[in-house]
Each structure stands twice: as C-alpha cells, then as structure tokens.
C-alpha cells in the first residue's frame, strides 16, 4: 500500500486463496501456507558475520507478516566464502547464540512460521575478498577477479564447512537449511560446465559436477540426521554460452531429488549473466504486468516433471491470483518472494485478510540492491514515494 492511501477491503474470491493458504510439508516440516520468503541478503551483520539486533528485528517483522517459511539471506560457511561486507556468517560455533535469537524470534512471533538458513560459499563472486578460489580458473568480469583453482584438499574442507554450518543452524534452533547452488556462487560454479573445467572427479560429466553437492548432502546428514530438511536452490539455466541449460538442469534436479534433498527452489542466471543481458539475471526488472510475472515458470514446469519432492518457484512472482493458478496447475508447490517482502513484509497477511490489491506494491526496480551497502536492505522506492508525498 502506498503511504496515506485509503485501505480498501478487497473481495477475494475463495478460488483465489484456497491453495495459497493451505499447509504443505517439506521433508516433514509443516509450512502453514505456500508463501516462502526467498533468501535475501541483509547487509546488517557485524564485520565478522555475527547477528545484530537490527537483523533480529528484520526477522521479527517478516515473521509477523504471515509468510509460511522464511529463508535467511546467504550465510558464508568459511571466511574464504564471504561475498559482501556485513554479510552474515555461520563458520564458527561462537556465532550460534546470535542465530538462536533469530530462530527464537521467528518462532515466537510467526504463528507457526518456519525458518531455514541459507548456506553459501561465494567462490569467484566476491566483492569482499582480494583473492578468490573456484572450481577452475575462469575470470569473473563483474567483480573483476581471476580466481585460483581449488585443490582437492580445499574441496574437502569446504564440504566439511557446509556440513558444520548446517549442524550449527540446527543447534541454533533453525527448522531447516538451504544450500545456495544458484546464481553463480561456488556450488553453482561446480554444477556449471562454464565455470567448472576440472578433469578430476569433481568435473567433466554431469554426475562429477554434482559430486560436491552430493558429498555435502551426505556429510550433513551424518551431522544433523535424516529428519532435518536440507533444501537446495539451483539454476534452471545459467543464460551463458557453455553453461547449464534446461536439458541439463532437469538431469541435475532429478539427481538431487533422488539423493534426498527435501525441496528444490528453481532460479537462474549468474552475476556474469548481466554482461550478456540484464534481462536474464535472477532479479529481473520491469515486472509491471501479469504476463511478465513468474519468469522461471516455463522451466519449473519441466523440472517438476522429473522430481518427486516439493518445488519452490521464485522470480518475479507478484500477484495472488497468479500464485493460485501456478499452484492449481501443479507447476510448483510453493511461491517464493524476495523483493515484494522487502517492500511489504506483511504482504501474506494483507492477502489473507483481503486488504488492498491482489498485486504486490514492489515495482521491481532493484533500487534495494544499493541499500545492501548503505545501512541494510530496505525498499528505496518506498522511501522515495513517501518523501514525495510528504514534500
Ligand atoms: C536485495 C536482494 C538480496 C538477495 N539476496 C539473495 C540471497 O542471499 N540468496 C539468494 O539465493 N538469492 C538472493 N537474492 C535473489 C532472490 O532470492 C530472488 O531469487 C530474486 O530476487 C527473484 O525473486 P523476486 O522477483 O521475488 O525478487 C536477492 C535479491 C535481492 C533483490
Ligand atoms: S526498491 Fe522496493 S520497489 Fe524497487 S525492487 Fe526493491 S523492494 Fe521492489
């Protein structure tokens, strides 16, 4: 809702909300509705990645807003995996108490809301580090860095670091974790033939490129048990010459579903994709009409056919009736929202109560990306609108 605008009571036909607000399980974890907060890095942690009061407050507001599952912004599992200043980390045991405050706050204020921690290693896509490492030596043009190739010993350390991070998330009271294997970060770099040119057991065939993810899954289960849901976010297409395309992402998704992952979130693009076309990145702009919404839906439909675990769809989803239609046709089990919940953290409750319009207020301008390095994530567009209406 725009500032000062009169709130209208919307007649929401039952057909539009019957599935959206229906509970569904992910790996034994009951999610009260089909709305997921897609991972959104916050830019609010201390320099060592520890949780601040500002972060706890952000998650309290999100939990109160009615979303069914919150996935945190990506937390780095090793200092060598840090992408951004003021990014959260989960690489040491003494970071657990801060994270516990977030888990407890969500559970206390969220009326059944569940919370998962997203785990990441940035690989070649780091703004924070001078030196980066990656599966192979492939120049990264956005951060303007040449990574060095990881040794097998370093790969082994990273597998252990992901598993240890998941163990810490569980100890902190989180309901689940999600591996970030999308958007060109380290696991995405291993999956992609564009960034993975290795000739050892971690490169080459699709199976070999999946190996690091499979090893992390197995090591994590050893530490957290089979009942703790481990989800994964992956690319349906890298939108880069020589990268993952739909044909291959279907094979990857099928394998991940068989390995035991609890859910797959389908996204697309790497940072480098922006050098090819800004219209192909994960957070696309100009989503101003319903036909532009859910831009990964055609891919998700194909992935859904080969997996037997829940599919979380993300990318430009803005309207309640669009979500209901996607759920009804069986193309996805959950709809994940990032930017709409930056602007309106209470959007799920607004829809549930039938207040305002069916479409989120977010205009997909991406000005919020700039706020990550200027005090923490927020809707800059909303601030501009409020300043204009006040002045
Ligand atoms: C400010 C901002 C921070 C983001 N942080 C993350 C993140 O930490 N992990 C991740 O997987 N995706 C991240 N994304 C991508 C979103 O999760 C999502 O995939 C993308 O924005 C498309 O969804 P939307 O149209 O609902 O925003 C971020 C996007 C934005 C705009
Ligand atoms: S700045 Fe606000 S309106 Fe623009 S994309 Fe971000 S959340 Fe949406």
XYZ file of C-alpha atoms and ligand atoms in Angstrom:
430
model
C 0.000 0.000 0.000
C 1.213 3.490 -0.769
C 1.681 5.866 2.178
C -1.545 7.608 3.186
C -3.626 5.700 0.631
C -7.083 4.672 1.794
C -7.190 0.965 2.565
C -9.864 -0.808 0.579
C -11.378 -4.121 1.542
C -10.940 -6.454 -1.382
C -13.385 -9.151 -2.259
C -11.029 -12.100 -2.621
C -12.893 -14.984 -4.231
C -12.357 -18.270 -2.406
C -10.984 -19.753 -5.627
C -8.026 -17.357 -5.427
C -6.891 -18.297 -1.944
C -7.902 -21.912 -1.487
C -4.446 -23.330 -2.204
C -2.205 -20.403 -1.235
C -3.222 -20.623 2.396
C -3.295 -24.408 2.554
C -0.466 -26.011 4.627
C 2.021 -28.370 2.987
C 5.067 -30.293 4.184
C 8.691 -30.002 3.146
C 10.656 -33.004 4.450
C 8.338 -33.428 7.436
C 8.307 -29.678 8.242
C 4.760 -28.312 8.035
C 4.583 -24.940 6.277
C 1.358 -23.113 7.158
C 0.877 -21.633 3.677
C 2.544 -21.745 0.258
C 4.351 -18.433 0.590
C 8.116 -18.524 1.118
C 10.440 -15.615 1.740
C 13.200 -16.301 -0.744
C 16.711 -15.785 0.641
C 17.540 -12.077 0.792
C 20.952 -10.941 1.967
C 20.510 -8.192 4.511
C 23.765 -6.187 4.800
C 23.133 -5.878 8.534
C 25.645 -8.259 10.188
C 28.772 -7.250 12.104
C 32.074 -7.332 10.214
C 32.758 -10.898 11.450
C 29.343 -12.036 10.183
C 27.684 -12.180 13.598
C 23.987 -11.411 14.035
C 22.998 -7.875 15.142
C 19.830 -6.592 16.866
C 18.852 -4.963 13.559
C 18.789 -8.405 11.908
C 16.683 -9.894 14.695
C 14.189 -7.021 14.264
C 14.022 -7.618 10.475
C 13.127 -11.277 11.036
C 10.542 -10.381 13.712
C 8.749 -8.101 11.232
C 8.883 -10.753 8.492
C 7.554 -13.469 10.815
C 4.700 -11.219 11.954
C 3.822 -10.559 8.300
C 2.389 -14.044 7.821
C 4.804 -15.793 5.431
C 4.924 -19.587 5.892
C 8.676 -20.173 5.564
C 11.490 -17.660 5.859
C 14.807 -18.449 4.187
C 17.517 -16.171 5.569
C 19.988 -14.250 3.453
C 23.022 -16.300 2.478
C 25.405 -17.020 5.365
C 29.010 -17.853 4.478
C 30.289 -21.184 5.748
C 34.003 -20.289 5.562
C 35.784 -16.915 5.665
C 37.005 -17.712 2.129
C 33.358 -17.789 1.059
C 32.343 -14.245 2.011
C 30.737 -12.259 -0.827
C 29.762 -8.923 0.699
C 30.604 -6.639 3.631
C 28.148 -7.036 6.542
C 27.021 -10.433 5.223
C 26.086 -12.994 7.879
C 28.427 -15.910 8.618
C 27.988 -19.327 10.229
C 31.604 -20.539 10.206
C 32.301 -20.664 13.978
C 30.451 -22.072 16.993
C 30.509 -18.735 18.819
C 28.208 -17.342 16.096
C 25.421 -19.753 17.140
C 23.916 -17.653 20.011
C 23.215 -14.725 17.664
C 21.458 -17.012 15.166
C 19.483 -18.571 18.037
C 17.927 -15.129 18.670
C 16.627 -15.102 15.075
C 15.197 -18.642 15.278
C 13.520 -17.939 18.632
C 12.128 -14.604 17.428
C 10.594 -16.152 14.302
C 9.044 -18.973 16.319
C 7.730 -16.593 18.982
C 6.215 -14.027 16.606
C 5.465 -16.058 13.497
C 2.344 -18.022 14.460
C 3.787 -21.306 13.160
C 6.217 -19.679 10.688
C 9.277 -21.833 9.938
C 12.808 -20.581 9.337
C 15.653 -22.032 7.246
C 19.209 -20.753 6.999
C 20.694 -20.369 3.527
C 24.326 -21.563 3.369
C 26.801 -20.252 0.811
C 30.368 -20.137 -0.350
C 30.779 -17.357 -2.909
C 33.685 -18.891 -4.887
C 34.681 -16.495 -7.690
C 31.871 -13.975 -6.998
C 33.279 -11.998 -4.054
C 33.282 -8.240 -3.597
C 34.837 -8.606 -0.139
C 37.936 -10.724 -0.732
C 41.112 -9.824 -2.584
C 41.791 -13.420 -3.568
C 39.086 -15.843 -4.626
C 39.006 -19.561 -5.331
C 36.754 -21.525 -7.663
C 36.482 -24.937 -9.329
C 38.569 -23.624 -12.246
C 40.471 -20.538 -13.331
C 37.713 -18.626 -15.158
C 37.838 -14.826 -14.979
C 34.859 -13.187 -13.250
C 34.148 -9.898 -15.054
C 31.660 -8.359 -12.585
C 33.997 -8.367 -9.580
C 36.947 -8.178 -12.000
C 38.888 -11.035 -10.370
C 40.725 -14.103 -11.589
C 40.123 -16.954 -9.108
C 42.624 -19.693 -8.460
C 41.672 -23.353 -8.824
C 40.705 -25.175 -5.626
C 42.764 -28.203 -4.629
C 41.022 -31.460 -3.731
C 42.014 -30.818 -0.079
C 40.283 -27.422 -0.228
C 37.171 -29.011 -1.731
C 37.187 -31.484 1.156
C 37.473 -28.595 3.674
C 34.548 -26.806 2.034
C 32.371 -29.942 2.160
C 33.103 -30.192 5.882
C 32.443 -26.455 6.339
C 28.957 -26.704 4.757
C 28.097 -29.711 6.939
C 29.381 -27.989 10.082
C 27.393 -24.867 9.208
C 24.212 -26.950 8.918
C 24.980 -28.555 12.279
C 25.279 -25.054 13.785
C 21.994 -23.951 12.181
C 20.249 -26.938 13.745
C 21.831 -26.210 17.136
C 20.646 -22.603 16.837
C 17.040 -23.833 16.551
C 16.528 -23.485 12.786
C 13.925 -25.757 11.171
C 15.945 -26.434 8.003
C 18.829 -25.284 5.816
C 19.055 -24.442 2.140
C 22.261 -24.892 0.104
C 22.770 -21.960 -2.254
C 23.727 -23.694 -5.509
C 22.286 -20.996 -7.786
C 23.257 -17.541 -9.130
C 26.898 -18.373 -9.843
C 28.148 -18.926 -6.278
C 30.603 -21.748 -5.552
C 28.203 -24.731 -5.754
C 26.609 -23.230 -8.857
C 30.138 -22.840 -10.277
C 30.766 -26.551 -9.700
C 27.454 -27.539 -11.335
C 28.058 -25.390 -14.410
C 30.272 -26.616 -17.260
C 31.021 -22.945 -17.991
C 32.833 -22.380 -14.670
C 33.849 -25.989 -13.932
C 36.568 -27.129 -16.339
C 38.103 -29.684 -13.973
C 39.302 -33.022 -15.229
C 39.253 -34.815 -11.837
C 36.311 -36.494 -10.044
C 34.665 -33.064 -9.435
C 34.473 -32.053 -13.093
C 33.561 -33.343 -16.525
C 30.299 -35.319 -16.613
C 27.078 -34.027 -15.038
C 27.481 -36.652 -12.283
C 31.010 -35.433 -11.482
C 29.923 -31.783 -11.369
C 27.126 -32.734 -8.921
C 29.601 -34.664 -6.710
C 30.457 -31.777 -4.346
C 26.757 -31.165 -3.648
C 26.159 -34.877 -3.121
C 29.147 -35.103 -0.744
C 27.867 -32.083 1.228
C 24.415 -33.660 1.484
C 25.809 -36.966 2.802
C 28.219 -35.306 5.251
C 25.440 -33.041 6.521
C 23.062 -35.948 7.135
C 25.795 -37.597 9.224
C 25.775 -34.498 11.451
C 22.101 -33.476 11.578
C 20.270 -36.758 10.931
C 17.811 -37.679 8.190
C 14.866 -35.780 9.700
C 16.377 -32.298 9.393
C 15.292 -30.889 5.988
C 18.126 -29.935 3.627
C 16.823 -27.899 0.682
C 18.682 -26.558 -2.337
C 18.367 -23.547 -4.659
C 19.671 -24.180 -8.182
C 19.755 -22.654 -11.641
C 17.431 -23.924 -14.344
C 19.642 -22.066 -16.820
C 22.857 -20.032 -16.413
C 21.953 -17.977 -19.506
C 25.618 -18.111 -20.551
C 27.170 -19.804 -23.542
C 28.519 -23.174 -22.367
C 26.635 -23.018 -19.059
C 23.747 -25.052 -17.664
C 20.645 -25.146 -19.856
C 17.234 -26.640 -19.171
C 18.188 -30.007 -20.598
C 20.968 -30.333 -18.051
C 19.207 -28.696 -15.111
C 16.469 -31.312 -15.443
C 19.095 -34.047 -15.034
C 20.637 -32.245 -12.050
C 17.261 -31.714 -10.380
C 16.287 -35.352 -10.914
C 19.533 -36.493 -9.262
C 19.166 -34.044 -6.335
C 15.643 -35.249 -5.725
C 16.880 -38.869 -5.605
C 19.814 -38.039 -3.299
C 17.374 -36.918 -0.585
C 17.059 -33.133 -0.746
C 13.785 -32.001 0.830
C 12.883 -29.341 -1.764
C 14.312 -27.595 -4.821
C 13.990 -23.848 -5.414
C 14.364 -23.061 -9.109
C 16.113 -19.853 -10.151
C 18.560 -18.837 -12.893
C 21.500 -16.713 -14.010
C 24.946 -15.915 -12.617
C 26.417 -12.483 -11.855
C 28.237 -12.733 -15.193
C 24.902 -13.206 -16.989
C 24.381 -9.450 -16.545
C 27.225 -8.829 -19.025
C 25.210 -10.750 -21.621
C 21.811 -9.277 -20.819
C 20.458 -7.571 -17.720
C 17.066 -9.061 -18.636
C 18.268 -12.607 -17.881
C 19.531 -12.238 -14.293
C 17.882 -13.761 -11.192
C 16.271 -10.477 -10.046
C 14.766 -9.140 -13.273
C 13.356 -5.640 -13.548
C 10.200 -4.153 -15.080
C 7.729 -6.791 -13.845
C 4.784 -4.465 -14.443
C 2.132 -6.845 -15.850
C 0.948 -10.353 -15.038
C 2.381 -11.840 -18.239
C 5.875 -10.742 -17.078
C 5.481 -12.459 -13.711
C 6.985 -15.825 -12.676
C 9.673 -15.684 -15.358
C 11.119 -19.103 -14.469
C 7.730 -20.848 -14.645
C 8.251 -22.466 -18.088
C 11.480 -24.022 -16.752
C 9.912 -25.073 -13.451
C 7.137 -26.892 -15.314
C 9.774 -29.101 -16.964
C 11.800 -29.622 -13.766
C 8.637 -30.531 -11.849
C 8.051 -33.480 -14.199
C 11.298 -35.208 -13.135
C 11.343 -34.651 -9.361
C 9.256 -36.133 -6.584
C 9.972 -33.517 -3.915
C 8.357 -30.080 -3.478
C 9.341 -27.377 -5.953
C 9.649 -23.784 -4.769
C 9.291 -21.302 -7.615
C 10.963 -17.889 -7.382
C 11.437 -14.975 -9.753
C 9.055 -12.091 -10.390
C 6.020 -13.540 -8.627
C 3.830 -10.576 -7.701
C 0.100 -11.425 -7.705
C -2.079 -13.629 -5.532
C -4.172 -14.908 -8.442
C -1.015 -15.760 -10.420
C 0.264 -17.807 -7.473
C -3.037 -19.633 -7.077
C -3.026 -20.512 -10.781
C 0.551 -21.858 -10.631
C -0.283 -23.984 -7.592
C -3.553 -25.203 -9.140
C -1.885 -26.326 -12.371
C 0.674 -28.219 -10.259
C 3.743 -26.452 -11.689
C 5.067 -25.573 -8.226
C 4.254 -26.357 -4.598
C 5.405 -23.057 -3.101
C 5.823 -19.479 -4.348
C 8.908 -17.645 -3.101
C 9.077 -13.861 -2.897
C 12.107 -11.679 -2.278
C 11.612 -8.050 -3.346
C 7.845 -7.933 -2.630
C 8.587 -8.779 1.020
C 11.324 -6.136 1.229
C 8.672 -3.581 0.337
C 5.748 -5.191 2.167
C 6.833 -7.710 4.821
C 3.154 -8.050 5.778
C 2.041 -8.923 2.227
C 0.936 -12.519 3.143
C -1.340 -11.204 5.915
C -2.613 -8.409 3.683
C -3.616 -11.034 1.101
C -5.029 -13.364 3.744
C -7.203 -10.565 5.128
C -8.167 -9.290 1.678
C -6.760 -5.799 2.178
C -5.598 -3.742 -0.832
C -4.910 -5.119 -4.301
C -4.036 -8.603 -5.497
C -0.634 -7.431 -6.767
C 2.364 -6.561 -4.587
C 3.444 -2.911 -4.436
C 7.048 -3.747 -5.463
C 7.782 -2.312 -8.926
C 10.931 -4.473 -9.471
C 13.273 -1.500 -9.872
C 16.161 -3.136 -7.941
C 16.994 0.042 -6.010
C 17.012 -2.168 -2.890
C 20.237 -3.799 -4.134
C 22.005 -0.481 -3.466
C 20.708 -0.422 0.111
C 22.798 -3.512 0.940
C 25.898 -1.351 1.291
C 24.050 1.661 2.726
C 22.708 0.616 6.106
C 20.946 -2.623 5.222
C 18.243 -3.931 2.929
C 15.116 -1.819 2.519
C 12.783 -0.532 -0.176
C 14.394 2.643 -1.500
C 11.477 3.144 -3.900
C 9.024 3.249 -0.990
C 11.217 5.823 0.767
C 11.193 7.980 -2.396
C 7.398 7.678 -2.721
C 6.907 8.625 0.939
C 9.278 11.604 0.640
C 7.428 12.790 -2.470
C 4.010 12.540 -0.830
C 5.325 14.267 2.354
C 7.010 17.099 0.411
C 18.377 -7.364 -2.167
C 18.437 -8.783 -2.671
C 19.158 -9.721 -1.944
C 19.201 -11.062 -2.390
N 19.878 -11.989 -1.647
C 19.859 -13.298 -2.010
C 20.471 -14.288 -1.192
O 21.048 -14.021 -0.139
N 20.400 -15.576 -1.625
C 19.728 -15.934 -2.777
O 19.652 -17.123 -3.089
N 19.133 -15.012 -3.548
C 19.170 -13.714 -3.179
N 18.503 -12.787 -3.942
C 17.686 -13.256 -5.101
C 16.257 -13.532 -4.612
O 16.200 -14.547 -3.624
C 15.326 -13.974 -5.756
O 15.799 -15.194 -6.277
C 15.207 -12.923 -6.864
O 15.232 -11.610 -6.361
C 13.903 -13.084 -7.675
O 12.783 -13.051 -6.814
P 11.827 -11.731 -6.652
O 11.368 -11.370 -8.002
O 10.728 -12.191 -5.742
O 12.670 -10.664 -6.049
C 18.496 -11.445 -3.556
C 17.800 -10.465 -4.291
C 17.750 -9.162 -3.864
C 16.970 -8.159 -4.651
S 13.484 -0.906 -4.152
Fe 11.442 -1.511 -3.455
S 10.129 -1.378 -5.284
Fe 12.268 -1.433 -6.008
S 12.666 -3.633 -6.334
Fe 13.374 -3.165 -4.260
S 11.598 -3.683 -2.970
Fe 10.824 -3.506 -5.073
